[in-house]
Coordinates of C-alpha atoms in Angstrom, one line a residue:
M1 CA 56.8 -48.7 -65.8
E2 CA 55.3 -50.3 -68.7
S3 CA 55.8 -54.1 -68.6
S4 CA 54.7 -56.8 -70.9
N5 CA 52.2 -59.5 -70.7
A6 CA 53.9 -62.7 -70.8
R7 CA 50.9 -64.6 -71.8
N8 CA 51.1 -63.3 -75.3
L9 CA 54.5 -64.8 -75.8
T10 CA 53.2 -68.0 -74.4
D11 CA 50.1 -68.0 -76.9
T12 CA 52.5 -67.4 -79.6
A13 CA 54.1 -70.6 -79.2
G14 CA 50.7 -72.4 -79.5
S15 CA 49.3 -74.1 -82.6
P16 CA 48.4 -72.3 -85.7
A17 CA 44.8 -72.9 -85.2
E18 CA 44.9 -71.4 -81.7
R19 CA 47.0 -68.5 -82.5
M20 CA 45.7 -67.0 -85.7
P21 CA 42.4 -68.9 -87.2
I22 CA 42.2 -68.7 -90.9
V23 CA 39.4 -66.3 -92.0
V24 CA 37.2 -67.6 -94.9
S25 CA 34.3 -65.4 -96.0
T26 CA 31.4 -68.0 -95.8
P27 CA 27.8 -66.8 -96.9
E28 CA 26.6 -66.3 -93.4
Q29 CA 29.7 -64.2 -92.3
T30 CA 29.3 -62.2 -95.4
T31 CA 25.7 -61.2 -94.7
S32 CA 25.8 -60.9 -91.0
G33 CA 29.3 -61.1 -89.6
K34 CA 28.3 -63.8 -87.1
S35 CA 30.4 -66.8 -87.0
P36 CA 29.0 -70.2 -88.6
A37 CA 28.6 -71.7 -85.2
L38 CA 25.9 -69.1 -84.5
R39 CA 24.1 -69.0 -87.8
R40 CA 23.8 -71.7 -90.4
P41 CA 23.4 -70.7 -94.1
Q42 CA 20.2 -70.6 -95.9
S43 CA 20.3 -73.9 -97.9
L44 CA 18.3 -74.9 -100.9
R45 CA 16.3 -77.1 -98.6
N46 CA 15.6 -74.1 -96.2
Q47 CA 14.6 -72.0 -99.1
L48 CA 12.2 -74.5 -100.4
F49 CA 10.8 -75.1 -97.0
L50 CA 10.5 -71.3 -96.3
S51 CA 8.7 -70.6 -99.6
S52 CA 6.1 -73.4 -99.3
A53 CA 5.5 -72.4 -95.6
L54 CA 5.0 -68.9 -96.6
L55 CA 2.6 -69.8 -99.3
T56 CA 0.6 -72.1 -96.9
S57 CA 0.6 -69.6 -94.2
L58 CA -0.7 -66.8 -96.6
I59 CA -3.6 -69.1 -97.8
L60 CA -4.6 -70.1 -94.1
I61 CA -4.3 -66.3 -93.2
V62 CA -6.6 -65.5 -96.1
A63 CA -8.9 -68.3 -95.0
A64 CA -8.9 -67.0 -91.5
W65 CA -9.9 -63.6 -92.7
V66 CA -12.8 -65.0 -94.6
I67 CA -13.9 -66.8 -91.7
N68 CA -13.6 -63.9 -89.4
T69 CA -15.4 -61.6 -91.8
Q70 CA -18.1 -64.2 -92.8
V71 CA -18.7 -66.9 -89.9
V72 CA -17.9 -64.6 -86.9
T73 CA -19.6 -61.5 -88.2
E74 CA -22.8 -63.5 -88.9
A75 CA -22.7 -65.0 -85.5
R76 CA -22.3 -61.5 -84.1
E77 CA -25.2 -60.1 -86.0
Q78 CA -27.2 -63.1 -84.5
V79 CA -26.4 -62.1 -81.1
R80 CA -27.2 -58.6 -82.0
A81 CA -30.6 -59.6 -83.2
E82 CA -31.1 -61.5 -79.9
V83 CA -30.4 -58.5 -77.9
E84 CA -32.9 -56.4 -80.0
T85 CA -35.4 -59.0 -79.0
L86 CA -34.6 -58.5 -75.4
L87 CA -35.9 -54.9 -75.4
P88 CA -39.6 -55.8 -75.3
L89 CA -38.9 -58.5 -72.7
Y90 CA -36.8 -56.2 -70.4
D91 CA -39.7 -53.6 -70.7
S92 CA -42.3 -56.2 -69.8
V93 CA -40.2 -57.3 -66.8
W94 CA -39.9 -53.6 -65.6
N95 CA -43.6 -53.0 -66.3
E96 CA -44.5 -56.1 -64.3
H97 CA -42.6 -55.0 -61.4
A98 CA -44.1 -51.5 -61.5
R99 CA -47.7 -52.8 -61.8
R100 CA -47.0 -54.9 -58.5
L101 CA -46.0 -51.6 -56.9
V102 CA -49.0 -49.8 -58.2
T103 CA -51.4 -52.6 -57.1
M104 CA -49.9 -52.7 -53.6
G105 CA -50.2 -48.8 -53.5
S106 CA -53.7 -48.8 -54.6
T107 CA -54.7 -51.5 -52.4
M108 CA -53.3 -49.6 -49.2
A109 CA -54.6 -46.3 -50.4
S110 CA -58.2 -47.6 -50.8
S111 CA -58.3 -49.4 -47.5
P112 CA -60.8 -48.2 -44.8
I113 CA -58.0 -48.7 -42.3
I114 CA -55.8 -46.0 -43.6
K115 CA -58.7 -43.5 -44.2
T116 CA -59.9 -44.0 -40.6
V117 CA -56.4 -43.5 -39.1
F118 CA -55.8 -40.5 -41.2
G119 CA -59.2 -39.0 -40.6
D120 CA -58.3 -38.8 -36.9
A121 CA -55.6 -36.2 -36.3
R122 CA -54.5 -37.6 -33.1
A123 CA -54.2 -41.3 -34.5
A124 CA -52.5 -39.9 -37.6
S125 CA -49.7 -38.3 -35.3
N126 CA -49.1 -41.6 -33.3
R127 CA -46.4 -43.5 -34.8
E128 CA -47.2 -46.7 -32.8
T129 CA -50.7 -46.4 -34.3
L130 CA -49.2 -45.9 -37.7
R131 CA -47.0 -49.0 -37.4
E132 CA -50.0 -51.2 -36.3
M133 CA -52.0 -49.9 -39.2
L134 CA -48.9 -50.5 -41.7
V135 CA -48.8 -54.2 -40.4
D136 CA -52.5 -54.7 -41.3
L137 CA -52.1 -53.0 -44.6
R138 CA -49.1 -55.4 -45.6
T139 CA -51.4 -58.3 -44.7
E140 CA -54.0 -56.9 -47.2
A141 CA -51.5 -56.0 -49.9
P142 CA -51.1 -58.8 -52.6
A143 CA -47.5 -58.4 -52.9
P144 CA -45.4 -56.7 -50.4
G145 CA -42.6 -54.3 -51.5
D146 CA -39.3 -53.4 -50.2
L147 CA -40.1 -49.9 -48.9
V148 CA -43.6 -48.3 -47.6
L149 CA -43.7 -44.7 -47.0
L150 CA -46.5 -42.7 -45.4
T151 CA -46.6 -38.8 -45.9
D152 CA -49.1 -36.2 -45.1
G153 CA -50.4 -33.8 -47.8
G154 CA -47.3 -31.6 -47.6
G155 CA -44.8 -34.3 -48.1
Q156 CA -43.6 -34.7 -44.6
I157 CA -42.8 -38.4 -43.9
M158 CA -44.7 -39.6 -41.0
L159 CA -43.5 -43.2 -41.2
A160 CA -41.1 -45.3 -43.2
D161 CA -40.6 -48.9 -43.2
Q162 CA -38.3 -51.4 -45.2
T163 CA -38.7 -55.1 -45.1
D164 CA -35.2 -56.2 -45.7
G165 CA -33.2 -53.4 -44.0
S166 CA -33.4 -50.1 -42.3
P167 CA -35.5 -47.5 -44.2
P168 CA -33.9 -44.2 -45.4
Q169 CA -33.7 -41.4 -42.8
L170 CA -35.7 -38.7 -44.5
T171 CA -38.2 -36.1 -43.1
E172 CA -39.6 -34.9 -46.4
L173 CA -40.5 -36.1 -49.9
P174 CA -41.1 -33.1 -52.3
A175 CA -42.6 -35.7 -54.8
A176 CA -45.4 -36.7 -52.4
R177 CA -46.5 -33.2 -52.1
Q178 CA -47.0 -33.0 -55.9
V179 CA -49.0 -36.2 -55.8
A180 CA -51.0 -34.7 -53.1
E181 CA -51.8 -31.7 -55.1
S182 CA -52.6 -33.6 -58.4
Q183 CA -54.4 -36.2 -56.5
T184 CA -53.2 -38.8 -59.1
P185 CA -50.6 -41.5 -58.6
E186 CA -47.2 -41.3 -60.1
Q187 CA -44.5 -43.7 -60.9
T188 CA -41.0 -42.3 -60.4
F189 CA -37.2 -43.0 -59.5
T190 CA -35.7 -41.2 -56.8
L191 CA -32.7 -41.1 -54.5
L192 CA -33.5 -41.6 -50.9
G193 CA -30.5 -40.8 -48.9
E194 CA -27.8 -42.6 -50.7
R195 CA -30.0 -45.4 -52.2
L196 CA -31.8 -45.8 -55.4
F197 CA -35.6 -46.6 -55.3
Q198 CA -38.3 -47.2 -57.9
L199 CA -41.3 -45.6 -56.1
V200 CA -45.0 -45.4 -56.7
L201 CA -46.8 -42.7 -54.8
T202 CA -50.6 -43.1 -54.4
P203 CA -52.8 -40.4 -52.7
V204 CA -55.1 -41.3 -50.0
L205 CA -58.4 -39.4 -50.9
L206 CA -61.5 -38.8 -48.7
H207 CA -64.6 -38.4 -51.1
S208 CA -66.9 -35.6 -50.4
G209 CA -70.4 -35.3 -51.5
N210 CA -69.4 -33.7 -54.6
T211 CA -67.4 -36.3 -56.8
E212 CA -65.3 -33.5 -58.4
I213 CA -64.0 -32.5 -54.9
N214 CA -61.9 -34.7 -52.9
N215 CA -59.6 -34.2 -50.0
T216 CA -56.1 -35.7 -49.7
L217 CA -55.5 -37.1 -46.4
A218 CA -52.1 -38.8 -47.0
V219 CA -49.8 -40.3 -49.7
V220 CA -48.7 -44.0 -49.7
G221 CA -45.4 -44.7 -51.3
T222 CA -44.5 -48.2 -52.2
G223 CA -41.2 -48.9 -53.6
S224 CA -38.4 -51.4 -54.3
E225 CA -34.7 -50.6 -53.9
L226 CA -32.5 -51.0 -57.2
N227 CA -30.0 -53.3 -55.5
R228 CA -28.0 -56.4 -56.5
A229 CA -31.0 -58.6 -55.7
L230 CA -33.3 -56.8 -58.1
A231 CA -30.3 -56.8 -60.8
D232 CA -29.9 -60.5 -60.3
E233 CA -33.7 -61.1 -60.7
I234 CA -33.7 -59.2 -63.9
K235 CA -30.7 -61.1 -65.0
R236 CA -32.4 -64.4 -64.5
R237 CA -35.3 -63.1 -66.5
I238 CA -33.6 -61.8 -69.6
H239 CA -30.2 -63.7 -69.3
S240 CA -28.2 -60.4 -69.5
E241 CA -26.2 -58.3 -67.1
V242 CA -27.8 -55.2 -65.4
I243 CA -26.3 -52.0 -64.1
F244 CA -28.1 -49.1 -62.4
F245 CA -26.3 -45.8 -62.9
V246 CA -27.0 -42.5 -61.5
G247 CA -24.7 -40.0 -63.0
Q248 CA -21.2 -41.7 -63.3
R249 CA -21.9 -43.9 -60.2
V250 CA -22.8 -47.6 -60.2
Y251 CA -25.6 -48.1 -57.6
A252 CA -26.1 -51.7 -58.2
S253 CA -25.3 -54.4 -60.8
S254 CA -25.4 -58.0 -61.2
L255 CA -21.8 -58.0 -62.4
P256 CA -19.1 -59.5 -60.2
A257 CA -17.7 -57.0 -57.8
N258 CA -14.2 -57.2 -59.2
I259 CA -15.2 -56.0 -62.6
E260 CA -17.8 -53.3 -61.6
A261 CA -15.3 -50.5 -61.7
N262 CA -14.1 -51.4 -65.2
A263 CA -17.7 -51.4 -66.2
Q264 CA -18.2 -48.0 -64.8
Q265 CA -15.2 -46.7 -66.8
A266 CA -16.1 -48.3 -69.9
I267 CA -19.9 -47.1 -69.9
A268 CA -18.9 -43.6 -68.7
A269 CA -16.3 -43.4 -71.7
S270 CA -19.0 -44.5 -74.3
N271 CA -21.7 -42.6 -75.8
I272 CA -24.3 -45.0 -74.9
N273 CA -26.8 -42.2 -74.0
E274 CA -26.5 -40.6 -77.4
V275 CA -27.1 -43.6 -79.7
N276 CA -30.6 -44.9 -80.7
S277 CA -32.1 -46.6 -77.6
E278 CA -33.1 -49.6 -80.0
Q279 CA -29.7 -50.1 -81.3
P280 CA -27.3 -51.8 -78.9
L281 CA -23.7 -50.3 -78.5
E282 CA -20.7 -52.7 -78.5
I283 CA -18.3 -51.9 -75.4
T284 CA -15.4 -53.8 -73.9
I285 CA -15.3 -54.5 -70.1
G286 CA -12.4 -56.2 -68.5
G287 CA -11.2 -57.7 -72.0
N288 CA -14.7 -59.0 -72.8
V289 CA -17.0 -57.6 -75.4
Y290 CA -20.7 -56.8 -74.7
L291 CA -23.5 -55.5 -76.4
A292 CA -25.2 -52.7 -74.5
F293 CA -28.4 -50.8 -74.5
A294 CA -29.8 -48.3 -71.9
R295 CA -33.1 -47.2 -70.4
Q296 CA -33.5 -43.9 -68.7
L297 CA -34.6 -43.6 -65.0
V298 CA -36.7 -40.4 -64.7
N299 CA -38.0 -38.5 -61.6
V300 CA -41.5 -37.3 -60.9
N301 CA -41.0 -34.3 -63.0
G302 CA -39.9 -36.5 -66.2
E303 CA -36.2 -35.3 -65.7
R304 CA -33.4 -37.8 -66.2
L305 CA -32.1 -39.3 -62.9
G306 CA -30.1 -42.2 -64.1
Q307 CA -30.1 -45.1 -66.3
V308 CA -30.3 -48.9 -66.4
V309 CA -27.7 -50.4 -68.7
V310 CA -28.2 -54.1 -69.9
L311 CA -25.2 -56.1 -71.2
R312 CA -25.3 -59.0 -73.3
S313 CA -21.8 -60.8 -73.5
L314 CA -20.4 -61.7 -76.9
A315 CA -18.3 -64.5 -75.3
S316 CA -20.1 -67.2 -77.7
V317 CA -18.9 -65.4 -80.5
G318 CA -15.3 -65.4 -79.0
Q319 CA -15.4 -69.0 -78.4
L320 CA -16.6 -69.8 -81.9
F321 CA -13.8 -67.7 -83.2
R322 CA -11.3 -69.6 -80.9
A323 CA -12.6 -73.0 -82.0
L324 CA -12.1 -72.0 -85.6
S325 CA -8.7 -70.6 -85.0
N326 CA -7.6 -73.8 -83.2
R327 CA -8.7 -75.9 -86.2
L328 CA -6.9 -73.6 -88.6
L329 CA -3.7 -73.8 -86.4
V330 CA -3.9 -77.5 -86.5
L331 CA -4.3 -77.5 -90.2
W332 CA -1.5 -74.9 -90.5
T333 CA 0.8 -77.5 -88.5
L334 CA 0.0 -80.2 -90.8
A335 CA 0.6 -78.0 -93.8
I336 CA 4.0 -76.9 -92.5
V337 CA 5.1 -80.4 -91.5
T338 CA 4.2 -81.6 -95.0
A339 CA 6.0 -78.7 -96.7
W340 CA 9.1 -79.6 -94.8
V341 CA 8.9 -83.2 -95.6
L342 CA 8.6 -82.4 -99.4
S343 CA 11.4 -79.8 -99.2
Y344 CA 13.7 -82.3 -97.6
L345 CA 13.0 -85.0 -100.0
I346 CA 13.4 -82.4 -103.1
A347 CA 16.5 -80.8 -101.8
R348 CA 18.4 -83.7 -100.4
R349 CA 19.9 -84.8 -103.7
I350 CA 20.8 -81.3 -104.6
T351 CA 22.0 -79.9 -101.2
R352 CA 24.1 -83.0 -99.9
P353 CA 27.2 -82.3 -101.9
L354 CA 27.0 -78.5 -101.1
E355 CA 26.6 -79.2 -97.5
V356 CA 29.9 -81.4 -97.4
L357 CA 31.7 -78.5 -99.1
A358 CA 30.2 -75.8 -96.7
T359 CA 31.3 -78.0 -93.6
S360 CA 34.9 -78.1 -95.0
A361 CA 34.9 -74.4 -95.6
R362 CA 33.6 -73.7 -92.0
A363 CA 36.3 -75.9 -90.6
L364 CA 38.9 -74.0 -92.6
G365 CA 37.5 -70.7 -91.6
Q366 CA 37.8 -71.9 -87.8
G367 CA 41.5 -72.6 -88.4
D368 CA 41.5 -76.3 -89.0
D369 CA 43.7 -76.3 -92.1
E370 CA 44.8 -80.0 -91.8
A371 CA 41.6 -81.6 -93.1
P372 CA 41.5 -81.8 -96.9
V373 CA 38.4 -80.8 -98.7
P374 CA 36.6 -83.8 -100.1
N375 CA 35.6 -84.0 -103.7
V376 CA 32.1 -85.3 -103.5
A377 CA 30.5 -84.2 -106.8
Y378 CA 31.1 -83.7 -110.4
G379 CA 30.5 -80.7 -112.6
E380 CA 30.5 -77.3 -111.0
A381 CA 30.3 -78.6 -107.4
G382 CA 33.4 -80.6 -108.1
Q383 CA 35.2 -77.6 -109.5
L384 CA 34.2 -75.7 -106.4
A385 CA 35.7 -78.5 -104.3
R386 CA 39.1 -78.4 -105.9
A387 CA 39.1 -74.6 -105.8
F388 CA 38.7 -74.8 -102.0
E389 CA 41.4 -77.4 -101.6
Q390 CA 43.8 -75.2 -103.5
M391 CA 42.8 -72.4 -101.3
R392 CA 43.2 -74.5 -98.2
Q393 CA 46.9 -75.4 -99.1
S394 CA 47.8 -71.7 -100.0
L395 CA 46.3 -70.4 -96.6
K396 CA 48.1 -73.0 -94.7
Q397 CA 51.5 -71.9 -96.0
T398 CA 50.6 -68.2 -95.6
Q399 CA 49.5 -69.0 -92.0
A400 CA 52.7 -70.5 -91.1
A401 CA 54.8 -67.5 -92.3
L402 CA 52.6 -64.9 -90.6
L403 CA 52.8 -67.0 -87.4
R404 CA 56.5 -66.9 -87.5
N405 CA 56.7 -63.3 -88.1
E406 CA 54.2 -62.6 -85.1
R407 CA 56.2 -64.6 -82.7
L408 CA 59.2 -62.7 -83.6
A409 CA 57.3 -59.4 -83.3
T410 CA 55.9 -60.5 -79.8
I411 CA 59.3 -61.7 -78.6
G412 CA 60.6 -58.2 -79.7
Q413 CA 58.0 -56.3 -77.9
M414 CA 58.6 -58.3 -74.7
A415 CA 62.3 -57.8 -75.0
S416 CA 61.9 -54.1 -75.6
S417 CA 59.5 -53.7 -72.6
I418 CA 61.9 -55.6 -70.3
I419 CA 64.9 -53.6 -71.5
H420 CA 63.1 -50.3 -71.0
D421 CA 62.0 -51.0 -67.7
L422 CA 65.3 -52.5 -66.4
R423 CA 67.4 -49.6 -68.0
N424 CA 67.1 -47.2 -65.0
P425 CA 67.9 -49.7 -62.3
L426 CA 70.9 -51.1 -64.4
A427 CA 72.3 -47.6 -64.9
T428 CA 72.1 -47.0 -61.1
M429 CA 73.9 -50.2 -60.5
T430 CA 76.5 -49.3 -63.1
T431 CA 77.1 -45.9 -61.6
A432 CA 77.4 -47.3 -58.0
A433 CA 80.0 -49.9 -59.3
E434 CA 82.0 -47.1 -61.0
V435 CA 82.0 -45.2 -57.9
L436 CA 83.0 -48.2 -55.7
K437 CA 86.3 -48.6 -57.8
N438 CA 87.6 -45.5 -56.0
D439 CA 89.9 -46.7 -53.3
S440 CA 89.6 -43.4 -51.7
L441 CA 86.0 -43.6 -50.8
T442 CA 85.0 -43.4 -47.2
A443 CA 83.4 -46.2 -45.6
E444 CA 80.1 -44.3 -45.2
R445 CA 80.2 -43.3 -48.9
R446 CA 80.9 -46.9 -49.9
H447 CA 78.1 -48.2 -47.7
T448 CA 75.8 -45.7 -49.4
M449 CA 76.8 -47.0 -52.9
L450 CA 76.4 -50.6 -51.8
A451 CA 72.8 -49.8 -50.5
T452 CA 72.0 -48.0 -53.7
Q453 CA 73.2 -51.2 -55.7
L454 CA 70.9 -53.3 -53.5
R455 CA 68.1 -51.1 -53.8
A456 CA 68.5 -51.1 -57.6
A457 CA 68.8 -55.0 -57.6
E458 CA 65.7 -55.3 -55.4
R459 CA 63.8 -53.2 -57.8
M460 CA 64.9 -55.2 -60.9
S461 CA 63.8 -58.4 -59.0
G462 CA 60.5 -56.7 -58.1
M463 CA 60.0 -55.7 -61.9
L464 CA 60.6 -59.4 -63.0
T465 CA 58.3 -60.7 -60.3
E466 CA 55.8 -58.2 -61.3
I467 CA 55.9 -59.3 -65.0
L468 CA 55.7 -62.9 -64.0
E469 CA 52.6 -62.2 -61.7
F470 CA 50.9 -60.0 -64.3
S471 CA 51.4 -62.8 -66.9
R472 CA 49.8 -65.3 -64.6
G473 CA 46.9 -62.9 -63.3
D474 CA 48.0 -63.5 -59.6
Y475 CA 49.6 -61.1 -57.4
R476 CA 51.1 -62.1 -54.0
L477 CA 50.5 -59.2 -51.9
H478 CA 52.0 -58.3 -48.7
R479 CA 49.3 -56.1 -47.0
Q480 CA 49.7 -53.6 -44.2
V481 CA 47.2 -50.8 -43.1
Q482 CA 48.9 -47.5 -43.8
P483 CA 48.2 -44.0 -44.8
L484 CA 47.7 -43.6 -48.6
S485 CA 49.4 -40.2 -48.5
D486 CA 52.6 -42.1 -47.4
I487 CA 52.6 -44.3 -50.3
V488 CA 52.1 -41.5 -52.7
Q489 CA 54.7 -39.2 -50.9
H490 CA 57.3 -41.9 -51.3
V491 CA 56.7 -42.0 -55.1
T492 CA 56.8 -38.3 -55.5
Q493 CA 60.1 -38.3 -53.6
E494 CA 61.8 -40.8 -55.8
L495 CA 60.6 -39.0 -59.1
G496 CA 61.3 -35.6 -57.5
P497 CA 64.4 -34.8 -59.5
Q498 CA 62.8 -35.8 -62.7
I499 CA 59.7 -33.6 -61.8
A500 CA 61.9 -30.7 -61.0
R501 CA 64.0 -31.1 -64.1
L502 CA 60.9 -30.8 -66.4
K503 CA 59.5 -27.9 -64.2
I504 CA 56.4 -29.9 -63.7
Q505 CA 54.0 -28.3 -61.2
L506 CA 52.8 -31.2 -58.9
T507 CA 49.9 -30.7 -56.6
A508 CA 49.1 -33.5 -54.1
D509 CA 46.1 -33.2 -51.7
L510 CA 45.9 -36.5 -49.9
P511 CA 44.5 -36.3 -46.3
A512 CA 46.5 -38.4 -43.9
A513 CA 43.2 -39.7 -42.4
L514 CA 42.8 -42.1 -45.3
H515 CA 44.2 -45.5 -44.6
V516 CA 44.3 -48.5 -46.9
D517 CA 45.1 -52.1 -46.4
A518 CA 47.6 -52.5 -49.1
D519 CA 51.0 -53.6 -50.3
A520 CA 53.0 -50.5 -50.4
E521 CA 55.4 -51.4 -52.8
R522 CA 53.0 -52.6 -55.5
L523 CA 50.4 -49.7 -54.9
A524 CA 53.4 -47.4 -55.3
R525 CA 54.0 -48.9 -58.7
V526 CA 50.5 -47.9 -59.8
F527 CA 51.0 -44.1 -59.0
E528 CA 54.6 -44.4 -60.3
N529 CA 53.3 -45.7 -63.7
L530 CA 50.7 -42.9 -63.8
L531 CA 53.4 -40.2 -63.0
L532 CA 55.9 -41.6 -65.4
N533 CA 53.2 -41.6 -68.3
S534 CA 52.3 -38.0 -67.5
L535 CA 56.0 -36.9 -67.3
Q536 CA 56.7 -38.6 -70.9
A537 CA 53.5 -36.9 -72.3
L538 CA 53.7 -33.6 -70.7
P539 CA 55.6 -30.6 -72.2
E540 CA 57.9 -28.6 -70.1
G541 CA 56.1 -26.5 -67.3
G542 CA 53.1 -28.9 -67.3
A543 CA 50.9 -29.6 -64.3
I544 CA 49.8 -32.7 -62.5
A545 CA 47.3 -32.9 -59.7
M546 CA 46.5 -35.7 -57.4
R547 CA 43.4 -35.5 -55.1
A548 CA 42.0 -38.1 -52.6
R549 CA 38.8 -38.4 -50.6
A550 CA 36.6 -40.7 -48.8
H551 CA 33.5 -41.7 -50.8
N552 CA 31.0 -44.5 -50.0
G553 CA 33.5 -46.4 -48.0
L554 CA 36.2 -46.1 -50.7
A555 CA 39.4 -44.0 -50.9
Q556 CA 38.8 -42.2 -54.3
V557 CA 42.0 -40.9 -55.9
D558 CA 41.9 -38.5 -58.9
F559 CA 44.9 -38.2 -60.9
Q560 CA 44.9 -35.5 -63.6
D561 CA 47.4 -33.6 -65.8
N562 CA 47.0 -30.9 -68.5
G563 CA 48.8 -32.7 -71.2
P564 CA 47.5 -33.9 -74.6
G565 CA 45.2 -36.4 -73.1
I566 CA 44.5 -39.9 -74.3
P567 CA 43.6 -40.2 -78.0
A568 CA 39.9 -41.0 -78.8
A569 CA 41.1 -44.0 -80.9
I570 CA 42.6 -45.9 -77.9
R571 CA 40.4 -44.5 -75.0
E572 CA 38.4 -47.7 -74.8
R573 CA 41.6 -50.0 -75.0
V574 CA 44.0 -47.9 -72.8
F575 CA 44.3 -50.6 -70.1
E576 CA 45.2 -53.4 -72.7
P577 CA 48.8 -54.5 -73.2
F578 CA 51.0 -52.7 -75.9
I579 CA 48.7 -49.7 -76.1
S580 CA 50.6 -46.6 -76.2
Q581 CA 50.5 -43.2 -78.2
G582 CA 51.5 -39.7 -77.7
K583 CA 54.4 -40.2 -75.2
Q584 CA 58.1 -39.7 -75.8
G585 CA 58.7 -43.4 -74.5
G586 CA 57.3 -46.5 -73.2
T587 CA 55.9 -49.7 -74.7
G588 CA 52.2 -49.5 -73.5
L589 CA 52.1 -51.9 -70.7
G590 CA 52.3 -49.9 -67.6
L591 CA 48.5 -49.1 -67.3
A592 CA 47.7 -52.9 -68.0
I593 CA 50.0 -53.8 -64.8
A594 CA 48.4 -50.8 -63.0
R595 CA 45.0 -52.1 -63.4
G596 CA 46.0 -55.6 -62.4
I597 CA 47.6 -54.3 -59.2
V598 CA 44.3 -52.2 -58.2
V599 CA 42.0 -55.0 -59.1
A600 CA 44.2 -57.4 -56.8
H601 CA 43.7 -54.9 -54.0
G602 CA 39.9 -55.2 -54.6
G603 CA 39.7 -51.6 -56.3
T604 CA 39.0 -50.1 -59.6
I605 CA 40.9 -47.8 -61.9
R606 CA 39.2 -46.0 -64.9
L607 CA 39.8 -43.3 -67.4
E608 CA 37.3 -40.5 -66.8
N609 CA 35.7 -38.4 -69.5
H610 CA 36.0 -34.9 -69.0
D611 CA 36.0 -31.5 -71.0
G612 CA 39.2 -29.9 -71.7
A613 CA 42.9 -31.2 -72.3
G614 CA 44.7 -33.8 -70.3
A615 CA 44.1 -37.2 -68.8
H616 CA 42.0 -38.0 -65.8
F617 CA 42.3 -41.2 -64.1
R618 CA 40.2 -42.3 -61.0
I619 CA 41.5 -44.9 -58.6
E620 CA 39.0 -46.3 -55.8
L621 CA 40.3 -48.6 -53.0
P622 CA 38.7 -50.0 -49.9
L623 CA 39.1 -47.6 -47.2
V624 CA 40.1 -48.8 -43.6
T625 CA 37.9 -46.7 -41.3
T626 CA 39.8 -47.7 -38.1
P627 CA 43.5 -48.1 -38.7
L628 CA 45.2 -50.8 -36.7

């Protein structure tokens, strides 16, 4: 059935302003298509304000660019110069640290104690004796280091001791063997286990009668671990961050732990090893800009082991830029306010009459055709006001005529829909009444005819109730849990003669196990509407298929035919009232009512997109898993 939305008839009886607003193309509608309430026109005052604001902004942008390229750049160069002066300071700090280790190693190596102990093979192999000797040596050394190593001439570690932790667990130090062979002290950087050390190796020599021939008794290694404590010490001296690298790994740094990973990635991605060591490189770590320079860490063979990277923050330059930017922002704000005030004062006398006319035009465009357009100016503005007033009166008369015609058209559509829907039950009642005139009818036949008339009357009553409920958007359902297949079967039986007459091939695959909580009569109307639409659109010999399945707690019904399908022009509006095309009959309200019934049952109905001809509707209703 295709019934009408009675609310359309009710809306038709409303006021002209409610039913059909007058459309007036105001400037903002012409340019953007938006309503006046959403966008105001660009008035002369606004144009003056925007022009002066843009000019002011342009001037300040140029000023900001000049400041950035001059003041900030000069400040950046000043920091760069400071960093370059740090290079000698860094070298002196590092050399001072190395001299302390050299002095400590030389003191230990020249001590009579160590020569006495290592001159006795038995004493040199006794670790307790070595430990006691090391305690005595530390008291003689002017500045104790982190690590002390004692090796024989072959580089075998005889004793290792570290003041602030456990010493590396090593048995051999190849660099010590080289020092024993060369009999000259060496400064080197080395990895002992998983830790990085600065190490000074000093041979312990036994002088013979010939000054050119000396014997190496042992090698003393004095060193400091390159850890966070050392990095913090260097940072305090040169006021810059320090990072110790070996390969791509950070062994220690003075940076906070949360940004060490960012520093490692930034430095690894830079070419800091390729640039001039005297020229710092600019890198970004964690959103902060630094100037960086590197110094190589080499082993005893002069090969590159790692590097120490010194970072100087450019935060002071950023603070200077932000301070200047804040002042420019304040200046820009004051300039904008001044521009607005001047624009307002200049344009007020010019734009005031035009604003009154624009307000009247917007009111007219929104359907208010009762308020006259005031004539508030002379000259061209006064002529424009009189033209608007004439247009208002003309549109008011045209609006009244259009409204009358639309009321009649809507009433006609409603009447046509009701007549179309009631024709079949009225025909049934008329036929039954004609048969009942025959006095020769048997009692059983007369009872059948009366029952037919009663069903037709009930159907007419149901149709009218359905129209009223659809117009109100409120369906009074009498729900009962029942098989979905029974509801569909009842519809197909009622339309069976019409289906057979048109030679339509109907396929219905609806499992009896699918139960829904539904008003059987109302839900049957949905399937009846879909079937009638297909029967009206299908040629003779067409096919209709209905299939149902359980899916995600829903009873999913697919209704599909092989007719001409739904035209693309109305696919998006197919469930709206009075939408109908491509059928032999109907007024275009059946699908609107069908959707209202399905939604009232807590379900959905939609038109599916698919390849090929025909229409494909899908209905989903809440599934009752355990029928009562």
